[in-house]
Amino acid sequence: MGEEKRTFKKKDMPIRRLHDNDEELDQAEMGGEFADLFQDSLRQPQSGEVVKAVVVQIEQDVVLVDVGYKSEGAIRIAEFIDENGELNVKVGDEVNVYFERGENIRGHMVLSKKKADSQVAWETIAAAGEGGVIEGKITGKVKGGMTVDVGVEAFLPASQVDLRPGGNMDRFVGQTYQFRILKLNRKRGNLVLSRRVLLEEEREKARTETLATLKEGDIVDGVVKNIAEYGAFVDLGGVDGLLHVTDMSWGRLGHPSEMVKVGDTLKVMVLKYDREKGKISLGLKQTVPDPWLNVGDRYKEGERVRGKVVSLTDYGAFISLEDGIEGLVHVSEMSWTRRVRHPSEILKVGEEVEAVILGVDPGNRRISLGLKQTEINPWTVIGERYPVGTKIEGQIKNITDFGVFIGIEDGIDGLVHVSDISWTRRVKHPGEMFTKGQTVQAVVLNIDVENERLSLGIKQLAADPWEEIPRKYRPGSKVKGRVTSVTDFGIFVEIEEGIEGLIHVSEISYEKVASPKDFANVGDELEAVVLNVDMVEKKIALSIKALQTAMEKAEMASYMGSQGEATSSFGDLLKEKLKKSTEE
């Protein structure tokens, strides 16, 4: 065997014979070769060791690296693919690798970059220890919290993600932060982190610095953290201040969200700082000049202005004239003719309108506006179109206890008072004679421009029949009529259509009458004598008792006259009495 070795050496190696003893020389050479092999074995990484390697080749499924040994190492290419599916290594890059085992069937050492990164990460984590700070990237959500990549996978409880637990945690995924190590157990691979602890420490530090330097009147930067009905809470750097809705704008705001939103960075003024209670009041509008200071110079009474409707209330509409300056159009100043019940009948939010300035009150921060003043008041010219005495025709718009409203033109109604409906008829309610929507005629009686009232009359379409009453029914004349009403104080008798006379209970009979209802009923016909006509009160006084007296006098005069005439008169009177008796 020794000869075979020598023959191999002679054939493959240079002849370097320095001694005559060939066997001793061969042994020396063989000893050197074994020494080299031994040194190579010492240089080979041991299982579980992490070493530096250089990428020498990238193949379809593996990355080949040189770790300084006689054979190259192979790492699955999947270990170099990032979350976006991109290869994150190139030839020449130096990487940490973990030695898993010796050569595989391809003659490559089996290595792992992922395990190397994990081992390096654990060493870094162990060096930091519990309570230490490490950097990591939040990779996803799990039950009870989130996962964080710090070289190894760590758990971040939901309560430790932010200062205010809860809400949508998706916004944190993919973000890189600093974390405090709460719990560490390498053997079990258990690593629990907290971001909240660091945020609280930062906030407390910032709070201390802020409180030490803060003073009233300062203008500081802040971030809107929360919005409520009454205002917004602004973080000034570890300490919150309240920005009340009334201090957001010189104008009027319905809700703080109209002015600010969560996350906005604002410049605010410190209005009040109570160091003992730790309360801070802030102002946003105070950082700009008050637009009401010289409002009287910009807005004069009687001028026309344009603005946008920003709000509607039951009593009117607010019009924005400029930033922080609003005027009010009262509901009564919206139309000359329409009865506006709510501003929404005329205006809508966002609409641009023209108005007239009715008044400016800088002290109370009020500007009164009018819409109707941009048009001619129809009441100022209605007298020209409808002079007193003009006969008009229109539809009945409304019926009330005191009269009917008749539409004259768009938005202008005239009132026919119940007393101007009929000359003769006693109208208890206009609904007895008219219906809504009915077309009627009337006469213009009066126009009150100042109070915007138009008085009409229906009875004035015809002559007043009472003008003829004194001539037709003189005192002492005999009348006949139908009983229309019987009351405790007398009997009403209609002597012609619409004309009634009253027989007072004292004028019914010479004999005592307990009640008129015992003497006559509605519908009965009665004769009476006219006692008096009152044109002012439009009343006619009648008397049955006076009729009886007149008849008695007539009979007496007839009896005392000539015989022939007396016989004739007496006979006529007798016949009349007999006839009346028969009829009764």
Coordinates of C-alpha atoms in Angstrom, one line a residue:
M1 CA 0.0 0.0 0.0
G2 CA 2.9 2.3 0.8
E3 CA 4.2 1.7 -2.7
E4 CA 0.9 2.6 -4.3
K5 CA 1.0 5.9 -2.4
R6 CA 4.4 6.6 -3.5
T7 CA 3.6 5.8 -7.1
F8 CA 0.5 8.2 -6.9
K9 CA 2.8 10.9 -5.4
K10 CA 5.3 10.5 -8.0
K11 CA 2.8 10.6 -10.7
D12 CA 0.7 13.6 -9.5
M13 CA 3.1 15.7 -7.4
P14 CA 6.4 17.5 -8.2
I15 CA 9.5 15.6 -7.2
R16 CA 11.0 17.4 -4.3
R17 CA 13.6 15.0 -3.0
L18 CA 16.0 16.6 -0.6
H19 CA 16.9 13.4 1.3
D20 CA 18.0 10.0 0.4
N21 CA 15.4 8.4 2.7
D22 CA 12.3 8.4 0.5
E23 CA 10.0 6.7 3.0
E24 CA 10.6 9.4 5.6
L25 CA 9.8 12.1 3.0
D26 CA 6.5 10.4 2.0
Q27 CA 5.4 10.2 5.6
A28 CA 6.2 13.9 6.1
E29 CA 4.1 14.8 3.0
M30 CA 1.2 12.7 4.1
G31 CA 1.3 14.3 7.5
G32 CA 1.0 17.8 6.0
E33 CA -2.1 16.8 3.9
F34 CA -3.9 15.4 7.0
A35 CA -3.1 18.7 8.8
D36 CA -4.7 20.7 6.0
L37 CA -7.8 18.4 6.1
F38 CA -8.0 18.9 9.8
Q39 CA -7.8 22.7 9.5
D40 CA -10.6 22.5 6.9
S41 CA -12.7 20.6 9.3
L42 CA -12.2 23.2 11.9
R43 CA -13.2 26.0 9.5
Q44 CA -16.5 24.2 8.6
P45 CA -19.6 25.8 10.4
Q46 CA -21.2 23.8 13.1
S47 CA -24.9 23.0 13.2
G48 CA -26.8 25.9 14.7
E49 CA -24.0 28.4 14.0
V50 CA -24.7 31.8 12.4
V51 CA -22.0 33.0 10.0
K52 CA -21.5 35.7 7.3
A53 CA -21.9 34.7 3.7
V54 CA -21.7 36.4 0.3
V55 CA -24.3 35.8 -2.4
V56 CA -22.5 34.3 -5.4
Q57 CA -25.4 33.0 -7.6
I58 CA -29.2 33.3 -7.7
E59 CA -30.9 30.3 -9.3
Q60 CA -34.6 29.5 -9.8
D61 CA -35.2 27.9 -6.5
V62 CA -32.2 28.6 -4.4
V63 CA -29.6 31.3 -3.6
L64 CA -26.0 30.1 -3.5
V65 CA -23.7 31.7 -1.0
D66 CA -20.0 31.5 -0.1
V67 CA -19.3 31.0 3.6
G68 CA -15.5 30.6 3.1
Y69 CA -15.6 26.8 2.9
K70 CA -14.7 24.4 0.1
S71 CA -18.4 24.0 -0.9
E72 CA -21.0 26.6 -1.3
G73 CA -24.2 26.9 0.7
A74 CA -27.8 26.8 -0.6
I75 CA -30.7 28.8 0.8
R76 CA -34.3 28.5 -0.4
I77 CA -35.1 31.5 -2.6
A78 CA -38.4 31.9 -0.7
E79 CA -36.4 33.2 2.3
F80 CA -35.4 36.3 0.2
I81 CA -38.9 37.2 -1.0
D82 CA -40.5 40.2 0.7
E83 CA -44.2 40.9 1.5
N84 CA -44.6 42.4 -1.9
G85 CA -43.3 39.3 -3.7
E86 CA -40.0 40.9 -4.7
L87 CA -36.6 39.4 -4.4
N88 CA -34.7 41.5 -1.9
V89 CA -31.1 40.2 -2.5
K90 CA -28.5 40.4 -5.3
V91 CA -25.2 38.8 -6.1
G92 CA -22.4 40.3 -3.9
D93 CA -24.7 41.0 -1.0
E94 CA -23.4 39.9 2.4
V95 CA -26.0 38.1 4.6
N96 CA -26.2 36.2 7.9
V97 CA -26.9 32.5 7.4
Y98 CA -27.7 29.7 9.8
F99 CA -25.9 26.4 9.3
E100 CA -28.4 23.5 9.4
R101 CA -26.3 20.6 8.1
G102 CA -23.5 19.5 5.8
E103 CA -23.6 18.9 2.1
N104 CA -26.7 17.7 0.5
I105 CA -27.0 15.5 -2.6
R106 CA -25.9 18.5 -4.7
G107 CA -22.8 19.0 -2.7
H108 CA -24.2 22.2 -1.1
M109 CA -24.3 23.1 2.6
V110 CA -27.9 23.5 3.8
L111 CA -28.3 27.0 5.2
S112 CA -31.2 29.3 6.3
K113 CA -31.3 33.0 6.3
K114 CA -34.7 33.1 8.1
K115 CA -33.3 31.2 11.1
A116 CA -30.2 33.3 11.1
D117 CA -32.3 36.5 11.2
S118 CA -34.4 35.0 14.0
Q119 CA -31.3 34.0 16.0
V120 CA -29.8 37.5 15.5
A121 CA -33.1 39.1 16.4
W122 CA -33.4 37.1 19.6
E123 CA -29.8 38.0 20.6
T124 CA -30.8 41.7 20.1
I125 CA -34.0 41.2 22.0
A126 CA -32.2 39.4 24.8
A127 CA -29.6 42.2 24.9
A128 CA -32.5 44.8 25.3
G129 CA -34.2 42.6 27.9
E130 CA -37.6 43.1 29.5
G131 CA -38.3 46.8 29.7
G132 CA -36.0 47.5 26.7
V133 CA -37.0 49.2 23.5
I134 CA -36.9 47.6 20.0
E135 CA -38.2 48.6 16.6
G136 CA -40.7 46.5 14.7
K137 CA -43.3 46.5 12.0
I138 CA -47.0 45.7 12.6
T139 CA -47.9 42.9 10.2
G140 CA -51.5 42.0 11.0
K141 CA -54.4 41.5 13.4
V142 CA -55.0 38.4 15.5
K143 CA -57.4 37.6 18.3
G144 CA -56.8 40.1 21.2
G145 CA -54.3 42.2 19.4
M146 CA -51.8 42.4 16.6
T147 CA -48.6 40.8 15.3
V148 CA -45.3 42.6 15.1
D149 CA -42.2 41.7 13.1
V150 CA -39.1 42.4 15.1
G151 CA -37.0 39.7 13.3
V152 CA -39.2 37.3 15.1
E153 CA -43.0 37.4 15.5
A154 CA -44.1 39.2 18.6
F155 CA -47.6 39.9 20.1
L156 CA -49.0 43.4 20.7
P157 CA -52.1 43.3 22.8
A158 CA -55.0 45.5 21.6
S159 CA -54.8 47.6 24.8
Q160 CA -51.2 48.4 24.2
V161 CA -51.5 49.6 20.6
D162 CA -52.4 53.2 21.2
L163 CA -53.2 55.7 24.0
R164 CA -57.0 55.2 23.3
P165 CA -57.7 51.5 22.9
G166 CA -60.3 50.4 20.4
G167 CA -61.4 51.8 17.1
N168 CA -60.3 50.5 13.7
M169 CA -56.8 49.0 14.1
D170 CA -56.4 48.4 10.4
R171 CA -54.7 51.8 10.1
F172 CA -51.7 50.5 12.1
V173 CA -51.0 47.5 9.8
G174 CA -47.8 48.1 7.8
Q175 CA -46.5 50.8 10.2
T176 CA -43.1 50.7 11.9
Y177 CA -42.9 51.9 15.5
Q178 CA -40.7 51.6 18.6
F179 CA -42.0 49.2 21.2
R180 CA -41.3 48.4 24.9
I181 CA -40.7 44.8 25.7
L182 CA -43.2 43.7 28.4
K183 CA -42.5 40.0 28.5
L184 CA -39.7 37.8 27.1
N185 CA -39.3 34.0 27.0
R186 CA -36.9 32.9 24.3
K187 CA -37.3 29.2 25.0
R188 CA -41.1 29.4 24.4
G189 CA -40.7 32.0 21.7
N190 CA -43.0 34.3 23.7
L191 CA -42.5 38.0 23.2
V192 CA -45.1 40.6 24.3
L193 CA -44.7 44.3 23.3
S194 CA -46.3 47.6 24.1
R195 CA -46.5 50.8 22.1
R196 CA -48.8 52.5 24.5
V197 CA -46.2 52.6 27.3
L198 CA -43.8 54.6 25.1
L199 CA -46.6 57.0 24.0
E200 CA -47.5 57.6 27.6
E201 CA -43.9 58.4 28.5
E202 CA -43.6 60.8 25.5
R203 CA -46.9 62.4 26.4
E204 CA -46.0 62.9 30.0
K205 CA -42.6 64.4 29.0
A206 CA -44.4 66.7 26.5
R207 CA -47.0 67.5 29.1
T208 CA -44.4 68.5 31.6
E209 CA -42.6 70.7 29.1
T210 CA -45.9 72.3 27.9
L211 CA -47.3 73.0 31.4
A212 CA -44.0 74.6 32.4
T213 CA -44.1 77.1 29.5
L214 CA -47.8 77.6 28.8
K215 CA -49.4 81.0 29.6
E216 CA -52.6 82.9 28.8
G217 CA -52.4 84.8 25.5
D218 CA -50.0 82.4 23.9
I219 CA -50.7 81.2 20.3
V220 CA -49.8 77.5 20.1
D221 CA -50.1 74.6 17.7
G222 CA -52.5 71.8 18.5
V223 CA -54.1 68.7 17.0
V224 CA -57.8 68.1 17.2
K225 CA -58.3 64.8 19.1
N226 CA -62.0 64.7 19.7
I227 CA -65.2 66.6 18.7
A228 CA -68.3 67.0 20.9
E229 CA -71.5 68.9 20.6
Y230 CA -70.1 71.8 22.6
G231 CA -66.6 72.0 21.1
A232 CA -63.4 70.2 20.3
F233 CA -60.5 68.9 22.4
V234 CA -57.1 69.9 21.2
D235 CA -53.8 68.2 22.1
L236 CA -51.2 70.9 22.8
G237 CA -48.5 68.4 23.4
G238 CA -49.3 66.0 26.1
V239 CA -52.1 68.2 27.5
D240 CA -55.6 68.8 26.1
G241 CA -57.4 72.1 25.9
L242 CA -61.1 72.7 25.2
L243 CA -61.9 74.8 22.1
H244 CA -65.5 75.8 22.7
V245 CA -67.8 76.1 19.7
T246 CA -68.4 79.8 20.5
D247 CA -64.7 80.4 20.3
M248 CA -64.2 78.8 16.9
S249 CA -65.6 81.5 14.6
W250 CA -66.7 85.1 14.8
G251 CA -69.8 83.9 12.9
R252 CA -72.4 81.4 14.0
L253 CA -71.8 77.7 14.0
G254 CA -74.4 75.0 14.3
H255 CA -71.9 72.3 15.2
P256 CA -68.1 72.2 15.7
S257 CA -67.7 69.7 12.8
E258 CA -68.6 72.5 10.5
M259 CA -65.3 74.2 11.4
V260 CA -62.8 71.4 12.4
K261 CA -62.3 67.7 12.1
V262 CA -60.3 65.1 14.0
G263 CA -56.6 65.2 13.1
D264 CA -56.6 68.9 12.0
T265 CA -53.6 70.9 13.1
L266 CA -54.7 74.3 14.4
K267 CA -53.1 77.5 15.7
V268 CA -55.1 78.4 18.8
M269 CA -54.9 81.1 21.5
V270 CA -54.7 80.2 25.2
L271 CA -57.7 82.1 26.6
K272 CA -57.6 80.7 30.2
Y273 CA -55.2 78.4 32.0
D274 CA -56.1 77.1 35.5
R275 CA -52.9 75.5 36.7
E276 CA -54.5 74.0 39.8
K277 CA -57.3 72.2 38.0
G278 CA -55.2 71.7 34.8
K279 CA -58.0 73.2 32.6
I280 CA -57.1 75.1 29.5
S281 CA -59.6 77.1 27.4
L282 CA -58.7 77.8 23.8
G283 CA -59.8 80.1 21.1
L284 CA -59.5 79.9 17.3
K285 CA -61.3 83.0 16.3
Q286 CA -59.1 85.1 18.6
T287 CA -56.1 84.4 16.3
V288 CA -57.7 86.6 13.6
P289 CA -59.1 90.2 13.9
D290 CA -62.7 90.6 14.9
P291 CA -64.7 91.4 11.7
W292 CA -67.4 93.2 13.8
L293 CA -64.9 95.9 14.9
N294 CA -65.4 98.1 11.8
V295 CA -68.6 96.5 10.5
G296 CA -70.4 99.9 10.5
D297 CA -67.9 101.2 7.9
R298 CA -68.6 98.4 5.5
Y299 CA -72.4 98.0 5.8
K300 CA -74.7 101.0 5.7
E301 CA -78.5 101.0 6.3
G302 CA -80.4 101.0 3.0
E303 CA -77.6 99.4 1.0
R304 CA -78.1 96.3 -1.0
V305 CA -75.9 93.3 -0.3
R306 CA -75.5 89.7 -1.5
G307 CA -74.9 86.7 0.6
K308 CA -75.5 82.9 1.0
V309 CA -78.2 81.4 3.2
V310 CA -76.5 79.4 5.9
S311 CA -79.3 78.6 8.3
L312 CA -83.1 78.6 8.6
T313 CA -85.0 78.9 11.8
D314 CA -88.7 79.3 12.7
Y315 CA -88.3 83.1 12.9
G316 CA -86.0 83.8 9.9
A317 CA -83.0 83.1 7.8
F318 CA -79.3 83.8 8.5
I319 CA -77.4 85.2 5.5
S320 CA -73.6 85.0 5.5
L321 CA -72.2 88.3 4.1
E322 CA -68.5 87.5 4.7
D323 CA -66.5 85.2 6.9
G324 CA -67.8 85.8 10.5
I325 CA -70.5 88.3 9.5
E326 CA -74.1 87.2 9.2
G327 CA -77.4 89.1 8.9
L328 CA -80.9 88.0 9.8
V329 CA -83.9 88.2 7.5
H330 CA -86.9 88.0 9.8
V331 CA -89.8 86.0 8.5
S332 CA -91.9 89.2 8.5
E333 CA -89.4 90.9 6.1
M334 CA -89.5 88.2 3.4
S335 CA -92.7 89.1 1.4
W336 CA -94.9 92.2 1.1
T337 CA -98.0 90.1 0.4
R338 CA -97.5 86.4 1.4
R339 CA -98.1 85.2 4.9
V340 CA -94.8 83.3 5.3
R341 CA -95.2 80.7 8.1
H342 CA -91.6 79.4 7.7
P343 CA -88.6 80.7 5.8
S344 CA -88.3 77.4 3.9
E345 CA -91.3 78.6 1.9
I346 CA -89.1 81.3 0.4
L347 CA -85.5 80.3 0.8
K348 CA -83.2 77.2 1.0
V349 CA -79.8 76.7 2.6
G350 CA -76.9 77.4 0.2
E351 CA -79.0 79.7 -1.9
E352 CA -77.4 83.1 -2.8
V353 CA -79.8 86.0 -2.3
E354 CA -79.9 89.8 -2.5
A355 CA -81.2 91.8 0.5
V356 CA -81.4 95.3 1.8
I357 CA -79.7 96.3 5.1
L358 CA -82.4 97.5 7.5
G359 CA -80.2 98.1 10.5
V360 CA -76.6 97.6 11.8
D361 CA -76.0 97.0 15.6
P362 CA -72.2 96.4 16.1
G363 CA -72.6 96.3 19.9
N364 CA -75.0 93.3 19.8
R365 CA -73.4 91.9 16.6
R366 CA -76.6 92.1 14.6
I367 CA -77.4 93.1 11.1
S368 CA -81.1 93.2 10.1
L369 CA -81.8 92.4 6.5
G370 CA -85.0 92.5 4.3
L371 CA -85.8 90.5 1.2
K372 CA -89.1 92.2 0.4
Q373 CA -87.4 95.6 0.3
T374 CA -85.6 94.6 -2.9
E375 CA -89.1 94.9 -4.7
I376 CA -91.7 97.6 -4.8
N377 CA -94.3 97.4 -2.0
P378 CA -97.6 96.6 -3.8
W379 CA -99.5 98.2 -1.0
T380 CA -98.0 101.6 -1.9
V381 CA -99.7 101.5 -5.4
I382 CA -102.8 99.4 -4.6
G383 CA -104.8 102.6 -4.1
E384 CA -104.0 103.5 -7.7
R385 CA -105.3 100.2 -9.0
Y386 CA -108.3 99.9 -6.6
P387 CA -109.6 103.3 -5.5
V388 CA -112.3 103.3 -2.8
G389 CA -115.6 102.5 -4.4
T390 CA -114.1 100.1 -7.0
K391 CA -116.1 97.0 -7.6
I392 CA -113.9 93.9 -7.6
E393 CA -114.5 90.1 -8.1
G394 CA -112.5 87.4 -6.5
Q395 CA -112.5 84.0 -4.8
I396 CA -113.1 83.6 -1.1
K397 CA -109.7 82.5 0.4
N398 CA -110.8 82.1 4.0
I399 CA -113.9 82.3 6.2
T400 CA -113.6 83.3 9.9
D401 CA -116.1 84.3 12.7
F402 CA -115.6 87.9 11.9
G403 CA -115.8 87.9 8.1
V404 CA -114.5 86.5 4.8
F405 CA -111.2 87.1 3.0
I406 CA -111.4 87.6 -0.8
G407 CA -108.3 87.3 -3.0
I408 CA -107.8 90.5 -5.0
E409 CA -104.4 89.6 -6.6
D410 CA -101.4 87.4 -5.8
G411 CA -100.8 87.8 -2.1
I412 CA -103.3 90.5 -1.5
D413 CA -106.6 89.7 0.2
G414 CA -109.5 92.0 1.2
L415 CA -111.7 91.5 4.3
V416 CA -115.5 91.7 4.2
H417 CA -116.4 92.2 7.8
V418 CA -119.5 90.3 9.0
S419 CA -121.3 93.6 9.4
D420 CA -120.7 94.5 5.7
I421 CA -122.3 91.3 4.3
S422 CA -126.0 92.3 4.4
W423 CA -128.0 95.5 5.1
T424 CA -130.9 93.6 6.6
R425 CA -129.9 90.1 7.5
R426 CA -128.5 89.3 10.9
V427 CA -125.5 87.2 10.0
K428 CA -124.3 85.1 13.0
H429 CA -121.5 83.4 11.0
P430 CA -120.3 84.1 7.4
G431 CA -120.3 80.4 6.8
E432 CA -124.1 80.5 6.7
M433 CA -124.0 82.4 3.4
F434 CA -120.6 81.6 1.8
T435 CA -118.2 78.7 1.1
K436 CA -114.4 78.7 0.6
G437 CA -113.5 79.1 -3.1
Q438 CA -116.7 80.7 -4.0
T439 CA -116.4 83.7 -6.4
V440 CA -118.1 86.8 -5.2
Q441 CA -118.2 90.5 -5.9
A442 CA -117.5 93.3 -3.4
V443 CA -116.8 97.0 -3.2
V444 CA -113.5 98.6 -1.9
L445 CA -114.4 100.5 1.3
N446 CA -111.0 101.4 2.7
I447 CA -107.2 100.9 2.1
D448 CA -104.9 101.0 5.1
V449 CA -101.4 101.1 3.5
E450 CA -99.5 101.4 6.8
N451 CA -101.1 98.3 8.3
E452 CA -101.5 96.6 4.9
R453 CA -105.3 96.1 5.2
L454 CA -108.0 96.3 2.5
S455 CA -111.6 96.6 3.6
L456 CA -114.4 95.3 1.3
G457 CA -118.2 95.3 1.5
I458 CA -120.7 93.1 -0.2
K459 CA -123.9 94.8 1.0
Q460 CA -122.6 98.1 -0.5
L461 CA -123.2 96.5 -4.0
A462 CA -126.9 97.5 -3.4
A463 CA -128.7 100.5 -2.0
D464 CA -129.4 100.5 1.8
P465 CA -133.1 99.6 2.1
W466 CA -133.2 101.4 5.4
E467 CA -133.0 104.7 3.6
E468 CA -136.7 104.1 2.5
I469 CA -137.9 102.7 5.8
P470 CA -138.9 106.0 7.5
R471 CA -140.9 106.9 4.5
K472 CA -142.6 103.5 4.1
Y473 CA -143.2 102.9 7.7
R474 CA -144.3 106.1 9.4
P475 CA -145.3 106.0 13.1
G476 CA -149.0 105.1 13.5
S477 CA -149.1 103.1 10.2
K478 CA -150.5 99.6 10.4
V479 CA -148.3 96.7 9.3
K480 CA -148.6 92.9 9.0
G481 CA -145.9 90.4 9.2
R482 CA -144.7 86.9 10.1
V483 CA -143.2 86.0 13.5
T484 CA -139.5 85.1 13.1
S485 CA -138.4 84.9 16.7
V486 CA -140.0 84.9 20.2
T487 CA -137.9 86.0 23.2
D488 CA -138.5 86.8 26.8
F489 CA -138.5 90.5 26.1
G490 CA -140.7 90.5 22.9
I491 CA -141.7 89.2 19.5
F492 CA -139.7 89.8 16.3
V493 CA -141.9 90.2 13.2
E494 CA -140.6 90.4 9.6
I495 CA -142.6 93.1 7.8
E496 CA -140.7 92.7 4.5
E497 CA -137.7 90.6 3.4
G498 CA -134.8 91.4 5.7
I499 CA -136.7 94.0 7.7
E500 CA -137.9 93.1 11.2
G501 CA -139.8 95.0 13.9
L502 CA -139.9 94.2 17.6
I503 CA -143.1 94.1 19.6
H504 CA -141.9 94.6 23.1
V505 CA -143.6 92.5 25.8
S506 CA -145.1 95.7 27.2
E507 CA -146.7 96.4 23.8
I508 CA -148.4 93.1 23.3
S509 CA -151.6 93.7 25.3
Y510 CA -153.3 95.9 27.9
E511 CA -153.6 92.8 30.0
K512 CA -150.5 91.5 31.7
V513 CA -148.6 88.9 29.6
A514 CA -146.5 86.5 31.6
S515 CA -144.4 85.5 28.6
P516 CA -144.5 86.4 24.8
K517 CA -144.2 82.7 24.2
D518 CA -147.7 82.3 25.5
F519 CA -149.0 84.9 23.0
A520 CA -147.4 83.9 19.6
N521 CA -145.2 81.2 17.9
V522 CA -142.7 81.4 15.1
G523 CA -144.6 81.5 11.8
D524 CA -147.7 83.2 13.1
E525 CA -148.9 86.3 11.3
L526 CA -149.6 89.4 13.4
E527 CA -150.8 93.0 12.9
A528 CA -149.3 95.9 14.7
V529 CA -148.8 99.6 14.6
V530 CA -145.4 101.3 14.0
L531 CA -144.4 103.2 17.1
N532 CA -140.9 104.4 16.1
V533 CA -138.1 103.9 13.5
D534 CA -134.5 104.2 14.7
M535 CA -132.2 104.8 11.7
V536 CA -129.0 104.7 13.7
E537 CA -129.7 101.4 15.4
K538 CA -131.8 100.2 12.4
K539 CA -134.7 99.2 14.7
I540 CA -138.5 99.4 14.2
A541 CA -140.7 99.4 17.3
L542 CA -144.1 97.8 16.9
S543 CA -147.2 97.7 19.1
I544 CA -150.3 95.4 19.2
K545 CA -151.6 97.3 22.1
A546 CA -151.6 100.6 20.1
L547 CA -153.4 98.8 17.3
Q548 CA -156.2 97.9 19.6
T549 CA -156.4 101.5 20.8
A550 CA -156.6 102.8 17.2
M551 CA -159.4 100.3 16.4
E552 CA -161.3 101.4 19.4
K553 CA -161.0 105.0 18.4
A554 CA -162.0 104.3 14.9
E555 CA -165.1 102.5 16.2
M556 CA -166.0 105.4 18.5
A557 CA -165.5 108.0 15.7
S558 CA -167.7 106.0 13.4
Y559 CA -170.5 105.7 16.0
M560 CA -170.4 109.4 16.8
G561 CA -170.7 110.4 13.1
S562 CA -173.7 110.7 10.9
Q563 CA -176.4 108.1 11.1
G564 CA -176.0 106.8 7.5
E565 CA -172.3 106.9 7.6
A566 CA -172.3 105.6 11.1
T567 CA -174.5 102.7 10.1
S568 CA -172.3 102.0 7.2
S569 CA -169.1 102.3 9.3
F570 CA -170.5 100.3 12.1
G571 CA -171.6 97.6 9.7
D572 CA -168.2 97.4 8.2
L573 CA -166.5 97.2 11.6
L574 CA -169.0 94.5 12.7
K575 CA -168.4 92.5 9.6
E576 CA -164.6 92.8 10.1
K577 CA -165.0 91.6 13.8
L578 CA -167.2 88.7 12.8
K579 CA -164.8 87.7 10.0
K580 CA -161.9 87.9 12.4
S581 CA -163.8 85.9 15.0
T582 CA -164.6 83.3 12.4
E583 CA -161.0 83.1 11.3
E584 CA -159.9 82.6 14.9

